Amino acid sequence: MLRRIFLLLLLFSTRLDATTDPLPSWNEGSAKTAILQFVADVTTYGHPDFVAEEQRIAVFDQDGTLWVEHPIYAQAYFLLDQVKHLARLPNGKDLGIIKTLLHADIKSLIKLGQVEINRLLGILQVGMTCEEYRNSVQDWLARAKHPKLNKPFHQLVYQPMLEVIQLLKNNGFTPYIVSGGGQEFIRAYAEIVYGIPPEHVIGTAVKVKYTYADGVDSFVRTPKLLWKNEKKHKAETIHLMIGRRPIVAFGNSDGDLQMLQFTHAGTKRNLALLVHHDDKKREYAYDSHTYVGTFSDALREEAQQNDWIIVSMKNDWNRIFR
Amino acid sequence: MLRRIFLLLLLFSTRLDATTDPLPSWNEGSAKTAILQFVADVTTYGHPDFVAEEQRIAVFDQDGTLWVEHPIYAQAYFLLDQVKHLARLPNGKDLGIIKTLLHADIKSLIKLGQVEINRLLGILQVGMTCEEYRNSVQDWLARAKHPKLNKPFHQLVYQPMLEVIQLLKNNGFTPYIVSGGGQEFIRAYAEIVYGIPPEHVIGTAVKVKYTYADGVDSFVRTPKLLWKNEKKHKAETIHLMIGRRPIVAFGNSDGDLQMLQFTHAGTKRNLALLVHHDDKKREYAYDSHTYVGTFSDALREEAQQNDWIIVSMKNDWNRIFR
């Protein structure tokens, strides 16, 4: 009797495994197959490509890889929002830039670039505690909407990528966000939006100062950039914060090139992917002639030479947003 | 029949629990009781002090808290060793310091301090890849002996602290090393010596540069300090690297004060401890009149005011080294 119950249970669980697709928003094709095969191989003990659990590090760019970045990074809209709600204008040489932003059209914002956005946010928020900053990000995210897609940014997260993160977590990987965006900006929502805790978020970081008196403490933001987390700096901050070479890297633009090279140069089996925005109907289609998320011909060539996977949003994803 | 086997198994496992002391190197007393009670309370679902697993962050100073630091930090012996094996002397203003080190007595080394040691190592190792640096640390650790205690440094690790680390890991905590010592220095051995992986080691860090060409890459060390990880900087790097407030902090000197204040200022139940070196017979006894590991009267007062636990190596530990 017990044995029959056991066999029935086994049958049931096997059936569940066979019918539950961990990547339902991915169409059948080479990208989906490559991801599933990679995960199966490196997690199968005894397989020549087996990788121990503690070394299963996966890194994800954020803007354009995990959520929408067009026509401009979400953090730029946050900056614009903060400028509009400024109690008083800052002094000095940046006053001009800030004043321009007050009347900004989207084009001047786009031209700023992610590092400059972080620098300006740094200037606006000098003296703000990190707690106040986190609250201001969360408040903004709760009310802000993407001007074209007319939805909150936290709903403009790519469902297929959430499925990849979950698949990796279920298989003993540790997923990190490695973004040019502000580290504290992303940490304010990453746990709720992506299920990625603060210690696994690496971004452009400003220096903070610790103050303490009589049991009450705070961290205060300074305008000093510790690092601009793009291009080769992404490899450097992974080294600094994690100290291991990743075996999975997902990016979508020239700013992710070195992160993918770093991942791919390892001796372990690895998986490097680029999300290509080629879906004008459901999201955006853009390549090299843009300020944001440049996907240059050089990047495409490097990908083809190294057999990196180029994910077509149009063809590989049957659903875009969560 | 099945039920009898089950009950026997239950009895056996209960007996095991009752007789297996997770802290056998700790004598019965207030320190041991406080640690065990804290762990039991914050991990018991439904207890008013329950803390979710992802928030069970524990931070440990290294020198003098996890292994011997007297008469001078292990890393200073490493520096001395590296200077003696230098192929050629560096140029510039630091040549004098390096030359002095070549004939150094222990007193001039002691006076350097941990930040200066890291700065000098940085200068000596400019252009070294991080892989070469790690190998040089591991080579040194394999052959170096503590001059007074006449044992390899990796054997001069405190057994009672290894037991605390294991107890915390077994109860869903994540232990981090937060040290004034070099981040890459400690990462070279922390996994083997303490069971703490590289991503959970925070130390004084130098800037590294990523280089890549034709599929071959490396990180090269620069002399530029990113941060000196002592005093209030320990709170700042915890914020930067983890982004959460710890609930457990272990230190042993004035350099750990702010890390303990940061931990203790939280609203969650927390545990702050200081290891006091008062065992002249088995290790060392030292307080404020020392260059290394200063345990000042001010630190003692702060500990007493906040009910931090002062661990007496002499009375609380029945065994010192692993």
XYZ file of C-alpha atoms in Angstrom:
644
model
C 0.000 0.000 0.000
C 2.690 2.492 1.039
C 4.699 1.620 -2.030
C 1.716 2.264 -4.294
C 1.158 5.694 -2.736
C 4.847 6.418 -3.166
C 4.795 5.430 -6.832
C 1.685 7.493 -7.433
C 3.388 10.505 -5.829
C 6.471 9.942 -7.955
C 4.366 9.697 -11.088
C 2.574 12.903 -10.183
C 5.781 14.849 -9.548
C 7.356 13.550 -12.775
C 4.319 14.615 -14.716
C 4.460 18.048 -13.149
C 8.108 18.403 -14.190
C 7.371 17.298 -17.707
C 4.477 19.687 -18.215
C 5.731 22.755 -16.349
C 7.699 24.964 -18.719
C 9.993 27.229 -16.661
C 10.130 29.740 -19.555
C 6.529 29.974 -20.823
C 7.005 33.492 -22.262
C 9.824 32.284 -24.494
C 8.977 30.855 -27.904
C 10.588 27.562 -28.820
C 13.849 28.339 -30.606
C 17.619 28.454 -30.297
C 17.703 31.074 -27.501
C 15.281 29.202 -25.231
C 16.951 25.859 -25.949
C 20.408 27.294 -25.217
C 19.301 28.679 -21.835
C 17.573 25.467 -20.736
C 20.419 23.242 -21.970
C 23.027 25.401 -20.250
C 21.191 25.308 -16.920
C 20.665 21.538 -17.185
C 24.332 20.846 -18.013
C 26.113 23.013 -15.442
C 23.818 21.820 -12.638
C 24.076 18.084 -13.380
C 26.590 16.519 -11.034
C 28.961 14.369 -13.070
C 28.437 16.346 -16.290
C 31.804 17.594 -17.669
C 30.489 21.195 -17.494
C 29.176 20.899 -13.920
C 29.698 24.092 -11.886
C 29.495 24.114 -8.078
C 26.588 26.087 -6.654
C 28.665 28.856 -5.052
C 30.211 29.622 -8.441
C 26.902 29.955 -10.296
C 27.010 33.751 -10.527
C 24.649 35.395 -13.035
C 24.824 39.111 -13.884
C 22.057 41.180 -15.474
C 22.160 44.670 -16.844
C 18.950 46.496 -15.881
C 17.858 49.227 -18.337
C 16.828 47.610 -21.604
C 17.597 44.136 -20.258
C 15.171 43.781 -17.347
C 12.863 46.720 -17.993
C 12.131 49.368 -20.597
C 14.813 52.017 -21.234
C 13.332 53.869 -24.192
C 13.194 56.715 -25.023
C 15.239 57.404 -21.879
C 16.180 55.585 -18.655
C 13.557 55.541 -15.920
C 16.068 57.235 -13.640
C 16.054 60.279 -15.953
C 12.307 60.658 -15.386
C 12.992 60.407 -11.677
C 15.594 63.181 -11.994
C 13.123 65.356 -13.885
C 10.493 64.723 -11.229
C 12.915 65.622 -8.446
C 13.949 68.841 -10.201
C 10.314 69.870 -10.563
C 9.709 69.360 -6.856
C 12.875 71.147 -5.723
C 12.342 73.442 -2.748
C 15.276 75.598 -3.815
C 17.710 75.583 -6.701
C 21.315 74.558 -6.074
C 24.146 77.046 -6.448
C 27.189 76.935 -8.658
C 28.002 75.787 -12.126
C 25.251 73.178 -12.307
C 22.470 75.704 -11.850
C 22.303 76.196 -15.609
C 21.860 72.486 -16.272
C 19.213 72.190 -13.595
C 17.341 75.233 -14.925
C 17.390 73.708 -18.404
C 15.975 70.503 -16.972
C 13.078 72.456 -15.469
C 11.951 73.194 -18.992
C 13.380 70.028 -20.436
C 12.163 68.330 -23.500
C 12.925 64.639 -23.715
C 15.762 65.213 -26.189
C 17.941 67.217 -23.834
C 17.377 64.584 -21.154
C 18.373 61.799 -23.528
C 21.622 63.551 -24.351
C 22.659 63.635 -20.700
C 23.637 59.959 -20.446
C 23.355 57.739 -17.404
C 26.515 58.891 -15.627
C 25.547 62.570 -15.904
C 22.075 61.726 -14.602
C 23.667 60.132 -11.567
C 25.977 63.089 -11.090
C 23.059 65.529 -11.198
C 21.005 63.403 -8.827
C 24.054 63.402 -6.559
C 24.142 67.195 -6.592
C 20.412 67.553 -6.023
C 20.502 65.145 -3.139
C 23.562 66.222 -1.220
C 22.777 66.108 2.454
C 19.791 63.827 1.940
C 19.940 60.717 4.081
C 19.866 57.383 2.271
C 16.553 56.645 3.958
C 15.016 59.851 2.595
C 16.445 59.044 -0.829
C 14.976 55.517 -0.790
C 11.587 56.918 0.232
C 11.678 59.479 -2.576
C 12.429 56.735 -5.129
C 9.643 54.521 -3.809
C 7.150 57.414 -3.749
C 8.026 58.309 -7.319
C 7.847 54.705 -8.546
C 4.397 54.326 -7.007
C 2.963 57.295 -8.958
C 5.124 57.650 -12.095
C 3.999 56.393 -15.485
C 5.938 55.840 -18.679
C 4.824 58.727 -20.928
C 4.399 56.636 -24.083
C 3.462 53.200 -22.811
C 1.243 54.812 -20.166
C 1.942 52.256 -17.445
C 3.888 52.378 -14.161
C 7.562 51.552 -14.724
C 7.354 48.571 -12.370
C 4.916 46.999 -14.808
C 7.267 47.555 -17.731
C 9.503 44.728 -16.565
C 10.154 41.959 -19.102
C 8.246 38.818 -18.120
C 10.660 36.504 -20.021
C 13.576 37.878 -17.975
C 11.693 37.396 -14.684
C 11.266 33.770 -15.740
C 15.013 33.438 -16.420
C 15.837 34.921 -12.983
C 13.448 32.482 -11.318
C 14.808 29.529 -13.321
C 18.356 30.412 -12.265
C 17.406 30.875 -8.606
C 15.621 27.512 -8.617
C 18.848 25.956 -9.867
C 21.233 27.350 -7.265
C 22.425 30.416 -9.181
C 22.805 33.818 -7.556
C 21.505 36.565 -9.881
C 23.009 40.044 -9.535
C 21.931 43.287 -11.174
C 24.982 45.120 -12.581
C 23.707 48.434 -13.916
C 24.876 51.884 -14.964
C 21.893 53.172 -12.969
C 22.274 54.379 -9.389
C 22.941 51.581 -6.903
C 20.659 53.052 -4.246
C 18.045 53.946 -6.837
C 17.746 50.300 -7.931
C 18.046 48.893 -4.409
C 14.953 50.918 -3.448
C 12.735 48.589 -5.517
C 14.801 45.596 -6.756
C 13.595 43.203 -4.074
C 9.913 43.884 -4.796
C 10.188 44.286 -8.577
C 12.736 41.566 -9.430
C 13.097 39.500 -6.243
C 16.753 40.577 -6.067
C 17.932 41.700 -2.599
C 20.034 44.864 -2.036
C 23.311 42.973 -1.533
C 22.954 41.639 -5.078
C 22.527 45.049 -6.715
C 25.648 46.761 -8.090
C 25.233 50.163 -9.713
C 26.818 53.556 -10.109
C 27.542 54.550 -6.523
C 28.064 57.798 -4.665
C 30.091 58.039 -1.476
C 27.956 58.159 1.671
C 28.948 59.417 5.116
C 28.030 57.668 8.347
C 26.988 59.857 11.243
C 26.110 58.701 14.750
C 25.171 60.449 17.966
C 23.497 59.045 21.088
C 22.115 55.933 19.449
C 20.699 57.705 16.391
C 22.503 57.292 13.092
C 22.196 57.934 9.394
C 23.987 57.712 6.084
C 24.215 61.010 4.237
C 24.706 61.176 0.467
C 27.647 63.136 -0.925
C 28.031 64.220 -4.567
C 31.267 62.235 -4.935
C 30.966 59.366 -7.429
C 32.731 56.203 -6.251
C 32.450 54.638 -9.699
C 30.527 54.976 -12.951
C 29.258 51.489 -13.489
C 29.425 51.080 -17.240
C 31.700 49.407 -19.816
C 34.892 48.050 -18.230
C 33.852 49.375 -14.823
C 31.153 46.709 -14.761
C 33.861 44.021 -14.768
C 35.742 45.954 -12.073
C 32.774 46.319 -9.737
C 31.889 42.640 -10.168
C 35.457 41.880 -9.093
C 35.182 44.313 -6.178
C 31.732 43.347 -4.916
C 31.585 39.634 -5.746
C 35.192 38.572 -6.343
C 34.180 35.805 -8.758
C 33.831 35.525 -12.518
C 30.175 35.124 -13.562
C 29.082 32.215 -15.752
C 25.916 33.928 -17.036
C 25.690 37.505 -18.351
C 22.704 39.269 -19.900
C 23.043 42.705 -21.467
C 21.555 44.724 -24.300
C 23.990 47.461 -25.298
C 27.576 48.575 -25.860
C 27.808 49.422 -22.148
C 27.560 45.698 -21.400
C 30.317 44.561 -23.781
C 33.074 44.171 -21.175
C 30.759 42.413 -18.722
C 30.013 39.811 -21.396
C 33.695 39.553 -22.380
C 34.643 39.045 -18.712
C 32.040 36.291 -18.378
C 32.972 34.642 -21.661
C 36.761 34.695 -21.033
C 36.414 32.213 -18.166
C 37.417 28.561 -18.421
C 34.029 27.334 -17.185
C 31.089 26.802 -19.517
C 29.268 30.115 -19.737
C 26.298 31.819 -21.307
C 26.341 35.360 -22.711
C 23.197 36.952 -24.149
C 22.126 40.258 -25.622
C 18.508 41.374 -25.679
C 17.839 43.006 -29.047
C 15.071 45.608 -29.202
C 13.483 44.802 -32.546
C 9.815 44.852 -31.603
C 8.380 48.177 -32.729
C 4.831 46.944 -32.250
C 4.962 45.736 -28.643
C 7.903 47.846 -27.337
C 10.590 49.643 -29.364
C 12.983 48.886 -32.200
C 16.381 50.568 -31.988
C 20.004 49.847 -32.804
C 22.983 52.127 -33.117
C 21.448 55.478 -33.965
C 20.245 56.275 -30.492
C 21.652 57.833 -27.340
C 20.214 55.163 -25.093
C 20.996 51.458 -25.266
C 23.269 51.596 -28.296
C 23.530 48.212 -29.998
C 26.380 48.919 -32.404
C 27.601 46.905 -35.374
C 30.821 46.281 -33.424
C 28.818 44.740 -30.582
C 26.916 42.546 -33.026
C 30.181 41.380 -34.612
C 31.724 40.568 -31.225
C 28.574 38.604 -30.352
C 28.693 36.634 -33.591
C 32.408 35.860 -33.264
C 31.938 34.510 -29.742
C 28.630 32.716 -30.317
C 26.840 34.949 -27.837
C 23.085 34.620 -28.098
C 21.168 37.548 -29.560
C 17.631 37.424 -28.210
C 15.066 38.859 -30.597
C 12.251 40.396 -28.568
C 10.032 40.092 -31.621
C 10.669 36.434 -32.356
C 11.871 34.893 -29.089
C 9.342 36.418 -26.696
C 5.629 35.650 -26.915
C 4.969 38.104 -24.096
C 6.940 41.276 -23.320
C 5.778 42.769 -20.021
C 4.931 41.164 -16.684
C 5.710 -1.138 13.938
C 6.281 1.933 11.727
C 5.146 4.179 14.525
C 7.595 2.589 16.956
C 10.488 3.137 14.529
C 9.360 6.728 14.060
C 9.223 7.351 17.797
C 12.641 5.779 18.265
C 14.039 8.012 15.524
C 12.459 11.044 17.149
C 13.900 10.116 20.519
C 17.324 9.644 18.968
C 17.253 12.990 17.176
C 16.034 14.782 20.297
C 18.827 13.222 22.320
C 21.325 14.331 19.712
C 20.035 17.894 19.917
C 20.175 17.892 23.684
C 23.713 16.572 23.891
C 25.340 18.389 20.949
C 26.681 21.713 22.169
C 27.136 24.062 19.174
C 29.695 26.084 21.156
C 31.873 23.461 22.906
C 34.903 25.793 23.183
C 32.859 28.329 25.132
C 32.632 27.956 28.914
C 29.170 28.188 30.426
C 28.546 31.810 31.352
C 26.767 35.008 30.386
C 28.500 35.399 26.968
C 27.689 31.880 25.788
C 24.138 32.087 27.129
C 23.565 35.439 25.434
C 24.707 34.140 22.033
C 22.608 30.955 22.215
C 19.535 32.791 23.520
C 19.813 35.471 20.837
C 20.066 32.900 18.035
C 17.146 30.901 19.451
C 14.905 33.975 19.811
C 15.462 35.697 16.454
C 15.087 32.422 14.542
C 11.895 31.265 16.260
C 8.921 32.068 14.059
C 6.289 33.743 16.210
C 8.773 35.064 18.762
C 8.444 38.877 19.137
C 12.127 39.250 18.172
C 11.909 36.986 15.104
C 14.039 38.242 12.184
C 13.510 36.997 8.612
C 16.382 34.943 7.214
C 17.476 37.452 4.571
C 17.938 40.074 7.284
C 20.153 37.922 9.508
C 23.390 39.702 8.609
C 26.374 39.109 10.913
C 29.620 41.099 10.629
C 32.994 40.074 12.017
C 36.175 42.050 12.299
C 39.133 39.809 11.420
C 42.418 40.762 13.142
C 42.107 40.102 16.871
C 38.519 38.887 16.457
C 38.906 35.822 14.225
C 42.668 35.285 14.392
C 45.725 36.544 16.239
C 46.795 40.172 15.624
C 49.594 40.562 18.149
C 52.262 41.904 18.146
C 51.296 43.044 14.631
C 48.737 42.157 11.936
C 49.525 39.100 9.808
C 49.379 41.343 6.749
C 52.375 43.301 8.070
C 54.420 40.094 8.085
C 53.237 39.519 4.531
C 54.412 43.031 3.601
C 57.813 42.386 5.203
C 58.101 39.113 3.331
C 57.210 40.765 0.026
C 59.761 43.543 0.582
C 62.494 40.977 1.253
C 61.694 39.182 -1.991
C 61.514 42.335 -4.108
C 63.240 42.009 -7.461
C 63.835 45.759 -7.606
C 63.109 48.657 -5.297
C 60.385 51.128 -6.226
C 61.214 54.747 -7.040
C 59.987 57.924 -5.467
C 59.195 59.128 -2.016
C 58.352 55.706 -0.599
C 61.797 54.265 -1.255
C 62.930 55.407 2.190
C 60.064 53.622 3.937
C 60.660 50.463 1.914
C 64.400 50.533 2.681
C 63.663 50.924 6.360
C 61.350 47.931 6.160
C 64.157 45.849 4.704
C 65.968 46.219 8.017
C 62.802 46.507 10.023
C 62.434 45.589 13.600
C 58.937 44.724 14.697
C 58.468 48.108 16.392
C 58.726 50.177 13.227
C 56.292 47.788 11.539
C 53.828 48.113 14.396
C 53.910 51.891 14.113
C 52.835 51.770 10.453
C 49.190 50.928 11.086
C 46.903 48.889 8.891
C 46.057 51.585 6.336
C 49.730 52.416 5.740
C 50.473 48.700 5.353
C 47.827 48.500 2.659
C 49.158 51.622 0.976
C 52.689 50.207 0.888
C 51.456 46.844 -0.410
C 49.590 48.807 -3.058
C 52.810 50.540 -4.117
C 54.833 47.326 -4.118
C 52.224 45.551 -6.168
C 51.338 48.101 -8.807
C 50.998 46.314 -12.110
C 50.564 42.929 -10.450
C 47.466 41.115 -11.623
C 44.942 40.133 -8.961
C 45.638 36.498 -9.776
C 49.377 36.951 -9.128
C 48.564 38.793 -5.924
C 46.262 36.008 -4.711
C 48.927 33.413 -5.480
C 51.551 35.396 -3.576
C 49.266 35.589 -0.520
C 48.492 31.872 -0.663
C 52.186 30.950 -1.103
C 53.137 33.117 1.853
C 50.346 31.761 4.075
C 51.436 28.192 3.324
C 54.989 28.798 4.574
C 54.803 31.709 7.051
C 54.847 31.169 10.803
C 53.961 33.496 13.643
C 57.353 34.429 15.139
C 56.296 34.075 18.786
C 53.600 31.421 18.722
C 55.614 29.445 16.144
C 52.627 28.182 14.175
C 51.223 28.963 10.711
C 48.820 31.908 10.851
C 45.977 29.783 9.504
C 46.226 27.699 12.674
C 46.044 30.795 14.870
C 42.342 31.162 14.188
C 40.080 31.245 17.255
C 38.149 27.988 17.552
C 35.308 29.580 19.585
C 34.716 32.090 16.763
C 34.668 29.344 14.120
C 31.954 27.713 16.214
C 29.956 30.977 16.314
C 30.250 31.341 12.512
C 29.037 27.768 12.041
C 26.180 28.230 14.531
C 25.037 31.357 12.675
C 25.277 29.700 9.249
C 23.279 26.719 10.536
C 20.581 29.177 11.599
C 20.172 31.083 8.344
C 22.545 33.959 9.092
C 25.004 35.296 6.512
C 28.369 36.023 8.148
C 30.562 38.720 6.571
C 34.152 39.655 7.386
C 34.474 43.450 7.680
C 38.144 44.171 8.210
C 40.724 46.938 8.015
C 42.941 44.382 6.263
C 43.168 44.204 2.489
C 40.032 42.875 0.824
C 41.943 40.798 -1.709
C 44.428 39.683 0.930
C 41.641 38.167 3.051
C 39.690 36.810 0.074
C 42.759 34.765 -0.889
C 42.198 32.453 2.111
C 38.848 33.282 3.778
C 36.926 30.457 2.134
C 39.427 27.799 3.255
C 40.283 29.284 6.655
C 36.848 30.543 7.802
C 34.377 29.044 5.324
C 33.486 32.594 4.219
C 33.287 33.113 0.428
C 34.879 36.120 -1.377
C 31.576 37.966 -1.861
C 31.205 38.088 1.921
C 34.610 39.646 2.582
C 34.789 43.455 2.855
C 38.187 45.025 3.491
C 40.381 47.961 2.629
C 40.281 47.984 -1.164
C 42.496 49.303 -3.935
C 41.180 50.244 -7.355
C 41.766 47.569 -9.986
C 41.776 47.990 -13.763
C 40.176 45.532 -16.159
C 42.084 44.766 -19.346
C 40.906 42.521 -22.176
C 42.311 41.562 -25.556
C 41.424 38.634 -27.810
C 39.690 36.575 -25.162
C 42.416 36.981 -22.524
C 41.753 39.296 -19.602
C 43.073 40.356 -16.231
C 42.563 42.735 -13.351
C 45.608 44.858 -12.583
C 46.158 46.410 -9.165
C 46.630 50.164 -8.897
C 47.998 52.003 -5.827
C 44.785 54.027 -5.476
C 42.899 53.254 -2.256
C 39.126 53.069 -2.763
C 38.511 53.147 0.974
C 40.267 52.573 4.283
C 37.994 50.115 5.983
C 38.196 51.150 9.618
C 36.099 53.097 12.122
C 33.115 54.816 10.470
C 34.177 53.522 7.055
C 33.187 50.039 8.227
C 29.577 51.206 8.530
C 29.864 52.892 5.120
C 31.222 49.832 3.315
C 28.566 47.617 4.920
C 25.996 50.043 3.514
C 27.721 50.018 0.111
C 28.371 46.291 -0.221
C 25.388 44.810 1.664
C 22.842 47.609 1.911
C 21.360 46.232 5.131
C 21.923 46.883 8.830
C 23.537 43.871 10.548
C 21.949 42.308 13.625
C 25.178 40.704 14.881
C 28.580 42.423 15.150
C 31.805 41.052 16.624
C 34.854 43.261 17.063
C 37.776 43.675 19.429
C 39.109 47.219 19.176
C 38.416 50.941 18.770
C 38.395 50.426 14.995
C 35.194 48.403 15.388
C 33.284 50.964 17.490
C 31.170 52.412 14.658
C 30.368 48.978 13.241
C 28.967 47.987 16.629
C 27.114 51.308 17.000
C 25.582 50.852 13.532
C 24.435 47.339 14.444
C 23.131 48.369 17.851
C 21.236 51.460 16.591
C 18.792 49.263 14.657
C 15.232 48.644 15.754
C 15.591 44.859 15.521
C 16.967 42.778 18.367
C 20.731 42.693 17.952
C 23.910 41.326 19.452
C 27.165 43.289 19.759
C 30.286 41.685 21.196
C 33.888 42.623 21.840
C 36.626 40.022 22.203
C 38.911 41.115 25.022
C 42.514 39.913 24.903
C 43.169 39.151 28.557
C 44.853 35.767 28.301
C 48.594 36.296 28.653
C 49.193 32.589 29.154
C 47.471 31.162 26.086
C 47.626 34.207 23.736
C 48.180 37.871 24.690
C 46.845 40.394 27.175
C 46.599 43.952 25.915
C 44.381 46.989 26.285
C 44.927 50.607 25.428
C 48.700 50.978 25.533
C 49.368 49.300 22.226
C 49.529 50.294 18.583
C 47.534 47.284 17.456
C 44.017 46.381 18.531
C 43.523 49.247 20.975
C 40.772 48.497 23.477
C 40.388 51.923 25.056
C 38.565 52.937 28.222
C 36.139 54.876 26.011
C 35.301 51.691 24.103
C 34.766 49.805 27.350
C 32.450 52.560 28.631
C 30.434 52.571 25.414
C 30.140 48.779 25.674
C 28.940 48.955 29.254
C 26.418 51.705 28.540
C 24.886 49.713 25.683
C 25.066 46.274 27.300
C 27.415 45.003 24.626
C 29.023 41.722 25.627
C 32.707 41.761 26.499
C 34.092 38.286 25.866
C 36.989 37.389 28.148
C 39.319 35.056 26.263
C 40.659 33.898 29.603
C 37.341 33.079 31.246
C 34.877 32.510 28.395
C 36.998 30.316 26.116
C 38.203 26.860 27.182
C 40.138 26.568 23.943
C 41.770 29.386 21.986
C 43.056 28.101 18.637
C 41.510 25.763 16.087
